[in-house]
Amino acid sequence: MLWLLAHDRLHLLGHGGVSREVRVLYFHWYGILSHGEFPVHDPLWQYPPGAGLVLLSPSLLPGLSYFRAFVALTLLTDAVITLALVAAGARRGRSLAGAAVWIGGLPLLLHTPLARYDVQVTAFAVISLLTLSRSTRACGVFAALGALVKVWPVLVLIGIPRGRTTRQTWTAAAVTAVTLLALLVARFRHPFGFLREQGGRGVQIESLGGTLLGLARHAGWPGRTRYQYGAMEFVGPHVHAVATASLALTGVAFGLLLLWRVRARHWTPATPFDAALAAVLLFTVTSRVISPQYMVWLVGLAAVCLTSRHTTQRPAAALILAATAVSSVIYPGYYGLVVHSTWAGCGLMVVRNGLLAGAAVLSFVRLWRSTRATFPLTKSLKSDDPAVEPRPASRRLPERTPTAP
């Protein structure tokens, strides 16, 4: 991955476009953040205020350029995730398959993960889930830190077992979020400027809606692509309707997750992991934007699932790895084909997004069935994991002894 990053000016590696994100855009934002304010009226700044701390972190290595310091910290974060997965998988009743998925899955994205801060965000989500069995409060703290950097890590809390565990975890997350937000508001100007820019995003060409619009161009739709809000998006008739439909589907996905949580009856040690993966998959496939680096999130969560022998997500993990491999073919290799909606570009997007959609459906269905099972799960719930709180068996009243007349 480092070799590819050092040679990313090659044609098939995007002519240097992958590393330009850090060299130019992140470094530009770093200069603004260093003066105590967040970017204002910048349509490319669409991230929660916690992202500013990640972009300022290369200053911790003053002997290196911003680009080299950023890559070094990303590699360090990758190592932390790997060690956490190995430590979790080496425990009694666990599996090292999760560490193998992360070690083998991340390079499928070539050098893109080293030039984005999604590895750092994924680290918060991974550590949050892996610490649940030891400290519910630590789980909430890491989830909140991740959410303040890129929102989606808050979804890892959807599968926390009901009762005391949920109260402790969500309370710790809320306290952490409020405290850090207060510190950022006191230290920086314009911390919530990102909200204005986030709302204006359209339909990115790599999203499911973008795939439909790309195919529609071959049927005579007059739309075109344009670079805006930090991505290649479609502009033209009916684009707003597609974007609205994507938001509506995201709302449906959220409703399905709430319905699952209300109706779930049985938790296994893997249920919090499985629910996190299912939630992020559903929100990813219904999003107006599916950037290549989003696959880092899914590979990380799939790896967490596979640290448990009780997981139901092995088929979904396999589909995620396949989609990740196709993503690296799309970007940076043949991104021009997707931008111009050629038949080959549309075909690649149909395959990648078809794999993701299949993984999302399969993940949620298997999660639903595993927690709605009517057969006894006593064996699967025997675990030293304190986060799993089996529902107490109902007490049977003693049978009455017939009295003599």
CSV table of C-alpha atoms in Angstrom, one decimal:
chain,number,residue,atom,x,y,z
A,1,MET,CA,0.0,0.0,0.0
A,2,LEU,CA,2.9,2.4,0.8
A,3,TRP,CA,4.5,1.6,-2.5
A,4,LEU,CA,1.3,2.3,-4.4
A,5,LEU,CA,0.9,5.6,-2.5
A,6,ALA,CA,4.5,6.6,-3.5
A,7,HIS,CA,3.8,5.8,-7.2
A,8,ASP,CA,0.2,7.0,-7.4
A,9,ARG,CA,0.9,9.3,-10.3
A,10,LEU,CA,0.7,6.2,-12.6
A,11,HIS,CA,-2.2,6.1,-15.0
A,12,LEU,CA,-4.0,3.2,-13.4
A,13,LEU,CA,-3.5,4.7,-9.9
A,14,GLY,CA,-5.3,7.9,-10.7
A,15,HIS,CA,-2.6,10.3,-11.8
A,16,GLY,CA,-2.0,11.3,-8.1
A,17,GLY,CA,-5.6,12.1,-7.4
A,18,VAL,CA,-5.7,9.7,-4.4
A,19,SER,CA,-2.9,11.4,-2.4
A,20,ARG,CA,-4.0,14.9,-3.5
A,21,GLU,CA,-6.8,14.8,-0.9
A,22,VAL,CA,-4.2,14.9,1.9
A,23,ARG,CA,-1.5,16.9,0.2
A,24,VAL,CA,-3.9,19.8,-0.8
A,25,LEU,CA,-7.3,19.6,0.8
A,26,TYR,CA,-6.5,18.3,4.3
A,27,PHE,CA,-3.4,20.5,4.5
A,28,HIS,CA,-5.5,23.5,3.5
A,29,TRP,CA,-8.0,22.7,6.3
A,30,TYR,CA,-5.1,22.2,8.7
A,31,GLY,CA,-4.0,25.8,8.1
A,32,ILE,CA,-7.5,27.1,8.9
A,33,LEU,CA,-7.9,24.9,12.0
A,34,SER,CA,-4.5,25.9,13.3
A,35,HIS,CA,-5.9,29.4,13.6
A,36,GLY,CA,-8.7,28.3,15.8
A,37,GLU,CA,-11.6,28.1,13.4
A,38,PHE,CA,-13.4,25.7,11.2
A,39,PRO,CA,-13.8,26.2,7.5
A,40,VAL,CA,-16.7,28.6,6.7
A,41,HIS,CA,-18.6,28.7,3.4
A,42,ASP,CA,-16.5,25.8,2.1
A,43,PRO,CA,-18.8,23.3,0.3
A,44,LEU,CA,-16.1,20.6,0.8
A,45,TRP,CA,-16.2,20.8,4.6
A,46,GLN,CA,-19.1,18.5,5.5
A,47,TYR,CA,-17.7,16.8,8.7
A,48,PRO,CA,-18.6,17.1,12.4
A,49,PRO,CA,-16.2,19.2,14.5
A,50,GLY,CA,-14.4,16.2,15.9
A,51,ALA,CA,-12.9,15.7,12.4
A,52,GLY,CA,-10.8,18.8,13.0
A,53,LEU,CA,-8.9,17.1,15.7
A,54,VAL,CA,-7.9,14.2,13.4
A,55,LEU,CA,-6.8,16.7,10.7
A,56,LEU,CA,-4.7,18.6,13.3
A,57,SER,CA,-3.1,15.3,14.6
A,58,PRO,CA,-0.1,15.3,12.1
A,59,SER,CA,1.3,18.2,14.2
A,60,LEU,CA,2.1,15.6,16.8
A,61,LEU,CA,5.0,14.6,14.5
A,62,PRO,CA,6.8,17.9,13.8
A,63,GLY,CA,9.8,16.3,12.1
A,64,LEU,CA,7.7,15.2,9.1
A,65,SER,CA,5.8,17.0,6.4
A,66,TYR,CA,2.0,17.1,6.9
A,67,PHE,CA,1.5,14.4,4.3
A,68,ARG,CA,4.1,12.0,5.7
A,69,ALA,CA,2.9,12.6,9.3
A,70,PHE,CA,-0.7,11.9,8.3
A,71,VAL,CA,0.2,8.6,6.6
A,72,ALA,CA,2.4,7.6,9.5
A,73,LEU,CA,-0.5,8.1,12.0
A,74,THR,CA,-2.8,6.2,9.7
A,75,LEU,CA,-0.4,3.3,9.6
A,76,LEU,CA,-0.2,3.5,13.4
A,77,THR,CA,-4.0,3.4,13.7
A,78,ASP,CA,-4.1,0.4,11.3
A,79,ALA,CA,-1.7,-1.3,13.7
A,80,VAL,CA,-3.9,-0.5,16.7
A,81,ILE,CA,-6.9,-2.0,15.0
A,82,THR,CA,-5.0,-5.1,14.0
A,83,LEU,CA,-3.7,-5.6,17.6
A,84,ALA,CA,-7.2,-5.1,19.0
A,85,LEU,CA,-8.7,-7.7,16.7
A,86,VAL,CA,-5.9,-10.2,17.4
A,87,ALA,CA,-6.3,-9.7,21.2
A,88,ALA,CA,-10.1,-10.1,20.9
A,89,GLY,CA,-9.7,-13.2,18.6
A,90,ALA,CA,-7.2,-14.9,20.9
A,91,ARG,CA,-9.6,-15.0,23.8
A,92,ARG,CA,-11.4,-18.2,24.8
A,93,GLY,CA,-14.3,-18.9,22.5
A,94,ARG,CA,-13.3,-16.3,20.0
A,95,SER,CA,-11.7,-16.4,16.5
A,96,LEU,CA,-8.7,-14.9,14.7
A,97,ALA,CA,-10.7,-14.8,11.5
A,98,GLY,CA,-11.6,-11.1,12.2
A,99,ALA,CA,-8.0,-10.1,12.3
A,100,ALA,CA,-7.4,-12.0,9.0
A,101,VAL,CA,-10.3,-10.2,7.4
A,102,TRP,CA,-8.9,-6.8,8.3
A,103,ILE,CA,-5.3,-7.6,7.4
A,104,GLY,CA,-6.3,-9.1,4.0
A,105,GLY,CA,-9.3,-6.9,3.3
A,106,LEU,CA,-7.8,-3.4,3.8
A,107,PRO,CA,-5.2,-3.8,1.0
A,108,LEU,CA,-8.0,-4.6,-1.4
A,109,LEU,CA,-8.6,-0.9,-1.5
A,110,LEU,CA,-5.0,-0.4,-2.7
A,111,HIS,CA,-3.5,2.9,-1.3
A,112,THR,CA,-6.8,4.8,-0.8
A,113,PRO,CA,-7.1,4.0,3.0
A,114,LEU,CA,-3.7,5.6,3.7
A,115,ALA,CA,-4.8,8.9,2.1
A,116,ARG,CA,-8.2,9.3,3.9
A,117,TYR,CA,-9.0,9.5,7.6
A,118,ASP,CA,-11.5,6.7,7.5
A,119,VAL,CA,-9.1,4.3,9.1
A,120,GLN,CA,-9.0,6.5,12.2
A,121,VAL,CA,-12.8,6.7,12.3
A,122,THR,CA,-13.1,2.9,11.9
A,123,ALA,CA,-10.7,2.5,14.8
A,124,PHE,CA,-13.2,4.3,17.2
A,125,ALA,CA,-16.0,2.0,16.1
A,126,VAL,CA,-13.9,-1.2,16.3
A,127,ILE,CA,-12.5,-0.4,19.7
A,128,SER,CA,-16.0,0.6,20.9
A,129,LEU,CA,-17.4,-2.8,20.1
A,130,LEU,CA,-14.4,-4.8,21.3
A,131,THR,CA,-14.4,-3.0,24.7
A,132,LEU,CA,-18.1,-3.7,25.3
A,133,SER,CA,-17.4,-7.0,27.1
A,134,ARG,CA,-15.0,-5.3,29.5
A,135,SER,CA,-16.4,-1.8,30.0
A,136,THR,CA,-19.8,-0.6,28.9
A,137,ARG,CA,-18.8,3.0,29.6
A,138,ALA,CA,-15.6,2.7,27.5
A,139,CYS,CA,-17.8,1.4,24.7
A,140,GLY,CA,-20.0,4.5,24.8
A,141,VAL,CA,-17.0,6.8,25.0
A,142,PHE,CA,-15.3,5.5,21.9
A,143,ALA,CA,-18.6,5.4,20.0
A,144,ALA,CA,-19.2,9.1,20.8
A,145,LEU,CA,-15.7,10.1,19.8
A,146,GLY,CA,-16.1,8.3,16.5
A,147,ALA,CA,-19.5,9.9,16.0
A,148,LEU,CA,-18.0,13.4,16.5
A,149,VAL,CA,-15.5,12.6,13.8
A,150,LYS,CA,-17.8,11.1,11.1
A,151,VAL,CA,-21.3,10.5,12.6
A,152,TRP,CA,-21.7,6.8,11.5
A,153,PRO,CA,-19.9,5.2,14.5
A,154,VAL,CA,-23.0,6.1,16.6
A,155,LEU,CA,-24.7,3.2,14.8
A,156,VAL,CA,-22.5,0.7,16.7
A,157,LEU,CA,-24.7,1.3,19.7
A,158,ILE,CA,-27.9,0.0,18.0
A,159,GLY,CA,-27.2,-3.6,19.1
A,160,ILE,CA,-26.3,-3.0,22.8
A,161,PRO,CA,-28.3,-5.4,24.9
A,162,ARG,CA,-31.3,-3.8,26.6
A,163,GLY,CA,-31.4,-2.9,30.2
A,164,ARG,CA,-28.5,-1.7,32.4
A,165,THR,CA,-26.0,-2.2,29.6
A,166,THR,CA,-27.8,0.1,27.3
A,167,ARG,CA,-28.3,2.8,30.0
A,168,GLN,CA,-24.6,2.8,30.9
A,169,THR,CA,-23.3,2.8,27.4
A,170,TRP,CA,-25.6,5.4,26.0
A,171,THR,CA,-25.2,7.6,29.1
A,172,ALA,CA,-21.4,7.5,28.7
A,173,ALA,CA,-21.7,8.3,25.0
A,174,ALA,CA,-24.0,11.3,25.6
A,175,VAL,CA,-21.7,12.7,28.4
A,176,THR,CA,-18.7,12.3,26.2
A,177,ALA,CA,-20.3,13.9,23.2
A,178,VAL,CA,-21.6,16.9,25.2
A,179,THR,CA,-18.3,17.4,27.0
A,180,LEU,CA,-16.1,17.3,23.8
A,181,LEU,CA,-18.6,19.5,21.9
A,182,ALA,CA,-18.4,22.1,24.7
A,183,LEU,CA,-14.6,22.1,24.5
A,184,LEU,CA,-14.6,22.5,20.7
A,185,VAL,CA,-17.1,25.3,20.9
A,186,ALA,CA,-15.0,27.1,23.5
A,187,ARG,CA,-11.8,26.6,21.5
A,188,PHE,CA,-12.8,27.0,17.8
A,189,ARG,CA,-15.1,29.3,15.9
A,190,HIS,CA,-17.9,28.1,13.6
A,191,PRO,CA,-17.9,24.4,14.7
A,192,PHE,CA,-21.3,23.8,13.2
A,193,GLY,CA,-20.7,25.3,9.8
A,194,PHE,CA,-20.6,21.8,8.3
A,195,LEU,CA,-24.4,21.4,8.7
A,196,ARG,CA,-25.1,24.0,6.0
A,197,GLU,CA,-22.9,22.3,3.4
A,198,GLN,CA,-24.0,18.7,4.2
A,199,GLY,CA,-27.6,19.5,3.3
A,200,GLY,CA,-26.8,20.6,-0.2
A,201,ARG,CA,-25.3,17.3,-1.4
A,202,GLY,CA,-26.8,15.6,-4.4
A,203,VAL,CA,-26.5,12.1,-5.9
A,204,GLN,CA,-22.9,10.9,-6.2
A,205,ILE,CA,-22.2,8.7,-9.3
A,206,GLU,CA,-21.1,5.7,-7.1
A,207,SER,CA,-24.3,5.6,-5.1
A,208,LEU,CA,-27.2,3.2,-5.9
A,209,GLY,CA,-29.2,6.2,-7.1
A,210,GLY,CA,-26.2,7.3,-9.2
A,211,THR,CA,-26.0,3.8,-10.8
A,212,LEU,CA,-29.7,4.1,-11.8
A,213,LEU,CA,-29.0,7.6,-13.3
A,214,GLY,CA,-25.9,6.3,-15.1
A,215,LEU,CA,-28.0,3.6,-16.8
A,216,ALA,CA,-30.7,6.2,-17.5
A,217,ARG,CA,-28.2,8.1,-19.6
A,218,HIS,CA,-28.2,5.2,-22.1
A,219,ALA,CA,-32.0,5.4,-22.3
A,220,GLY,CA,-31.9,9.1,-23.3
A,221,TRP,CA,-31.8,10.9,-19.9
A,222,PRO,CA,-30.1,14.3,-20.6
A,223,GLY,CA,-28.3,14.6,-17.2
A,224,ARG,CA,-24.5,15.0,-16.8
A,225,THR,CA,-21.8,14.7,-14.2
A,226,ARG,CA,-20.2,17.6,-12.3
A,227,TYR,CA,-17.6,17.9,-9.5
A,228,GLN,CA,-19.4,19.5,-6.5
A,229,TYR,CA,-19.3,19.0,-2.7
A,230,GLY,CA,-16.1,17.1,-3.0
A,231,ALA,CA,-17.4,14.3,-5.3
A,232,MET,CA,-18.6,13.7,-8.9
A,233,GLU,CA,-22.4,14.1,-8.8
A,234,PHE,CA,-25.2,13.9,-11.4
A,235,VAL,CA,-27.0,17.1,-12.3
A,236,GLY,CA,-30.1,17.4,-14.4
A,237,PRO,CA,-33.8,16.5,-14.4
A,238,HIS,CA,-35.1,14.3,-11.7
A,239,VAL,CA,-31.8,14.2,-9.7
A,240,HIS,CA,-33.5,15.9,-6.8
A,241,ALA,CA,-36.2,13.2,-6.8
A,242,VAL,CA,-33.6,10.5,-6.7
A,243,ALA,CA,-31.8,12.3,-3.8
A,244,THR,CA,-35.1,12.6,-1.9
A,245,ALA,CA,-35.9,8.9,-2.5
A,246,SER,CA,-32.5,8.0,-1.0
A,247,LEU,CA,-33.2,10.0,2.1
A,248,ALA,CA,-36.6,8.3,2.4
A,249,LEU,CA,-35.0,4.9,2.1
A,250,THR,CA,-32.5,5.9,4.8
A,251,GLY,CA,-35.5,6.7,7.0
A,252,VAL,CA,-37.0,3.3,6.2
A,253,ALA,CA,-33.7,1.6,7.1
A,254,PHE,CA,-33.7,3.4,10.5
A,255,GLY,CA,-37.3,2.3,11.1
A,256,LEU,CA,-36.4,-1.3,10.3
A,257,LEU,CA,-33.5,-1.1,12.8
A,258,LEU,CA,-35.8,0.3,15.5
A,259,LEU,CA,-38.4,-2.4,14.8
A,260,TRP,CA,-35.7,-5.1,15.1
A,261,ARG,CA,-34.5,-3.7,18.4
A,262,VAL,CA,-38.0,-3.6,19.8
A,263,ARG,CA,-38.9,-7.2,18.7
A,264,ALA,CA,-35.5,-8.8,19.3
A,265,ARG,CA,-35.8,-11.5,22.0
A,266,HIS,CA,-32.4,-13.2,22.2
A,267,TRP,CA,-28.9,-11.8,22.4
A,268,THR,CA,-25.8,-13.7,21.8
A,269,PRO,CA,-22.2,-12.4,22.4
A,270,ALA,CA,-22.1,-11.5,18.7
A,271,THR,CA,-25.4,-9.7,18.5
A,272,PRO,CA,-24.0,-6.2,19.2
A,273,PHE,CA,-21.3,-6.8,16.5
A,274,ASP,CA,-23.8,-8.1,13.9
A,275,ALA,CA,-26.3,-5.3,14.5
A,276,ALA,CA,-23.6,-2.7,14.0
A,277,LEU,CA,-22.6,-4.2,10.7
A,278,ALA,CA,-26.2,-4.5,9.5
A,279,ALA,CA,-27.0,-0.9,10.5
A,280,VAL,CA,-23.9,0.6,8.7
A,281,LEU,CA,-24.6,-1.5,5.6
A,282,LEU,CA,-28.2,-0.3,5.5
A,283,PHE,CA,-27.2,3.3,5.9
A,284,THR,CA,-24.4,2.9,3.3
A,285,VAL,CA,-26.5,1.4,0.5
A,286,THR,CA,-29.3,4.0,1.0
A,287,SER,CA,-27.0,7.0,1.1
A,288,ARG,CA,-26.7,9.6,-1.6
A,289,VAL,CA,-22.9,9.1,-1.5
A,290,ILE,CA,-20.9,5.8,-1.5
A,291,SER,CA,-17.3,6.9,-1.7
A,292,PRO,CA,-14.6,4.1,-2.0
A,293,GLN,CA,-13.3,4.8,1.5
A,294,TYR,CA,-16.7,3.8,3.0
A,295,MET,CA,-15.6,0.3,2.4
A,296,VAL,CA,-13.0,0.7,5.1
A,297,TRP,CA,-15.9,1.0,7.6
A,298,LEU,CA,-17.5,-2.2,6.4
A,299,VAL,CA,-14.3,-4.2,6.4
A,300,GLY,CA,-13.6,-3.1,9.9
A,301,LEU,CA,-17.0,-4.0,11.2
A,302,ALA,CA,-17.1,-7.3,9.3
A,303,ALA,CA,-13.7,-8.1,11.0
A,304,VAL,CA,-15.2,-7.4,14.4
A,305,CYS,CA,-18.1,-9.8,13.7
A,306,LEU,CA,-15.8,-12.6,12.7
A,307,THR,CA,-13.9,-12.4,16.0
A,308,SER,CA,-17.0,-14.1,17.5
A,309,ARG,CA,-17.9,-17.7,16.7
A,310,HIS,CA,-21.5,-16.8,17.3
A,311,THR,CA,-21.7,-14.3,14.4
A,312,THR,CA,-24.4,-14.7,11.7
A,313,GLN,CA,-22.5,-12.3,9.3
A,314,ARG,CA,-20.0,-14.6,7.6
A,315,PRO,CA,-21.9,-14.6,4.2
A,316,ALA,CA,-22.3,-10.8,4.4
A,317,ALA,CA,-18.6,-10.4,5.2
A,318,ALA,CA,-17.7,-12.4,2.1
A,319,LEU,CA,-19.9,-10.1,-0.1
A,320,ILE,CA,-18.3,-7.1,1.5
A,321,LEU,CA,-14.8,-8.3,0.6
A,322,ALA,CA,-15.9,-9.0,-2.9
A,323,ALA,CA,-17.5,-5.5,-3.2
A,324,THR,CA,-14.2,-4.0,-1.7
A,325,ALA,CA,-12.2,-5.7,-4.5
A,326,VAL,CA,-14.5,-4.3,-7.2
A,327,SER,CA,-14.3,-0.8,-5.6
A,328,SER,CA,-10.6,-0.7,-6.2
A,329,VAL,CA,-11.1,-1.5,-9.9
A,330,ILE,CA,-13.6,1.4,-10.1
A,331,TYR,CA,-11.5,3.9,-8.2
A,332,PRO,CA,-8.9,4.9,-9.1
A,333,GLY,CA,-8.3,2.4,-12.0
A,334,TYR,CA,-11.3,3.0,-14.2
A,335,TYR,CA,-13.0,5.9,-12.6
A,336,GLY,CA,-13.3,7.7,-15.9
A,337,LEU,CA,-15.6,5.0,-17.3
A,338,VAL,CA,-17.9,5.6,-14.3
A,339,VAL,CA,-17.8,9.4,-14.7
A,340,HIS,CA,-18.8,9.1,-18.3
A,341,SER,CA,-21.4,6.4,-17.7
A,342,THR,CA,-20.0,4.0,-20.3
A,343,TRP,CA,-21.5,0.6,-20.5
A,344,ALA,CA,-18.3,-0.8,-18.8
A,345,GLY,CA,-18.5,1.8,-16.0
A,346,CYS,CA,-22.2,1.1,-15.4
A,347,GLY,CA,-21.5,-2.6,-15.4
A,348,LEU,CA,-18.8,-2.2,-12.7
A,349,MET,CA,-21.2,-0.1,-10.6
A,350,VAL,CA,-24.0,-2.6,-11.0
A,351,VAL,CA,-21.7,-5.3,-9.7
A,352,ARG,CA,-20.3,-3.4,-6.8
A,353,ASN,CA,-23.6,-1.9,-5.6
A,354,GLY,CA,-25.4,-5.2,-6.2
A,355,LEU,CA,-22.9,-6.9,-3.9
A,356,LEU,CA,-23.4,-4.2,-1.3
A,357,ALA,CA,-27.2,-4.3,-1.5
A,358,GLY,CA,-27.1,-8.1,-1.3
A,359,ALA,CA,-24.9,-7.9,1.8
A,360,ALA,CA,-27.2,-5.4,3.4
A,361,VAL,CA,-30.3,-7.5,2.9
A,362,LEU,CA,-28.6,-10.7,3.9
A,363,SER,CA,-27.0,-9.1,7.0
A,364,PHE,CA,-30.3,-7.7,8.3
A,365,VAL,CA,-32.3,-10.9,7.6
A,366,ARG,CA,-29.8,-13.1,9.4
A,367,LEU,CA,-29.7,-10.6,12.3
A,368,TRP,CA,-33.5,-10.6,12.5
A,369,ARG,CA,-33.7,-14.4,12.5
A,370,SER,CA,-31.0,-14.9,15.0
A,371,THR,CA,-32.6,-12.7,17.6
A,372,ARG,CA,-36.2,-13.8,16.9
A,373,ALA,CA,-35.4,-17.5,17.2
A,374,THR,CA,-38.0,-19.5,19.2
A,375,PHE,CA,-35.6,-22.4,20.1
A,376,PRO,CA,-33.6,-22.1,23.4
A,377,LEU,CA,-30.3,-20.3,23.1
A,378,THR,CA,-29.0,-21.3,26.5
A,379,LYS,CA,-25.8,-22.8,25.1
A,380,SER,CA,-25.0,-19.8,22.9
A,381,LEU,CA,-25.6,-17.4,25.8
A,382,LYS,CA,-23.1,-19.2,28.1
A,383,SER,CA,-20.3,-16.7,27.9
A,384,ASP,CA,-18.0,-14.7,30.1
A,385,ASP,CA,-19.2,-11.6,28.3
A,386,PRO,CA,-20.9,-9.4,30.8
A,387,ALA,CA,-22.5,-7.3,28.1
A,388,VAL,CA,-24.8,-10.2,27.3
A,389,GLU,CA,-27.7,-10.2,29.6
A,390,PRO,CA,-30.0,-13.3,29.0
A,391,ARG,CA,-33.6,-12.7,29.7
A,392,PRO,CA,-34.6,-14.5,32.9
A,393,ALA,CA,-36.6,-17.7,32.5
A,394,SER,CA,-40.2,-17.3,33.6
A,395,ARG,CA,-41.0,-19.0,36.9
A,396,ARG,CA,-43.4,-21.8,36.9
A,397,LEU,CA,-45.8,-22.1,39.8
A,398,PRO,CA,-45.8,-25.4,41.6
A,399,GLU,CA,-48.6,-27.7,40.7
A,400,ARG,CA,-51.4,-27.9,43.3
A,401,THR,CA,-51.7,-31.1,45.2
A,402,PRO,CA,-55.4,-32.3,45.1
A,403,THR,CA,-57.0,-31.9,48.5
A,404,ALA,CA,-59.2,-34.7,49.9
A,405,PRO,CA,-62.9,-34.0,49.7
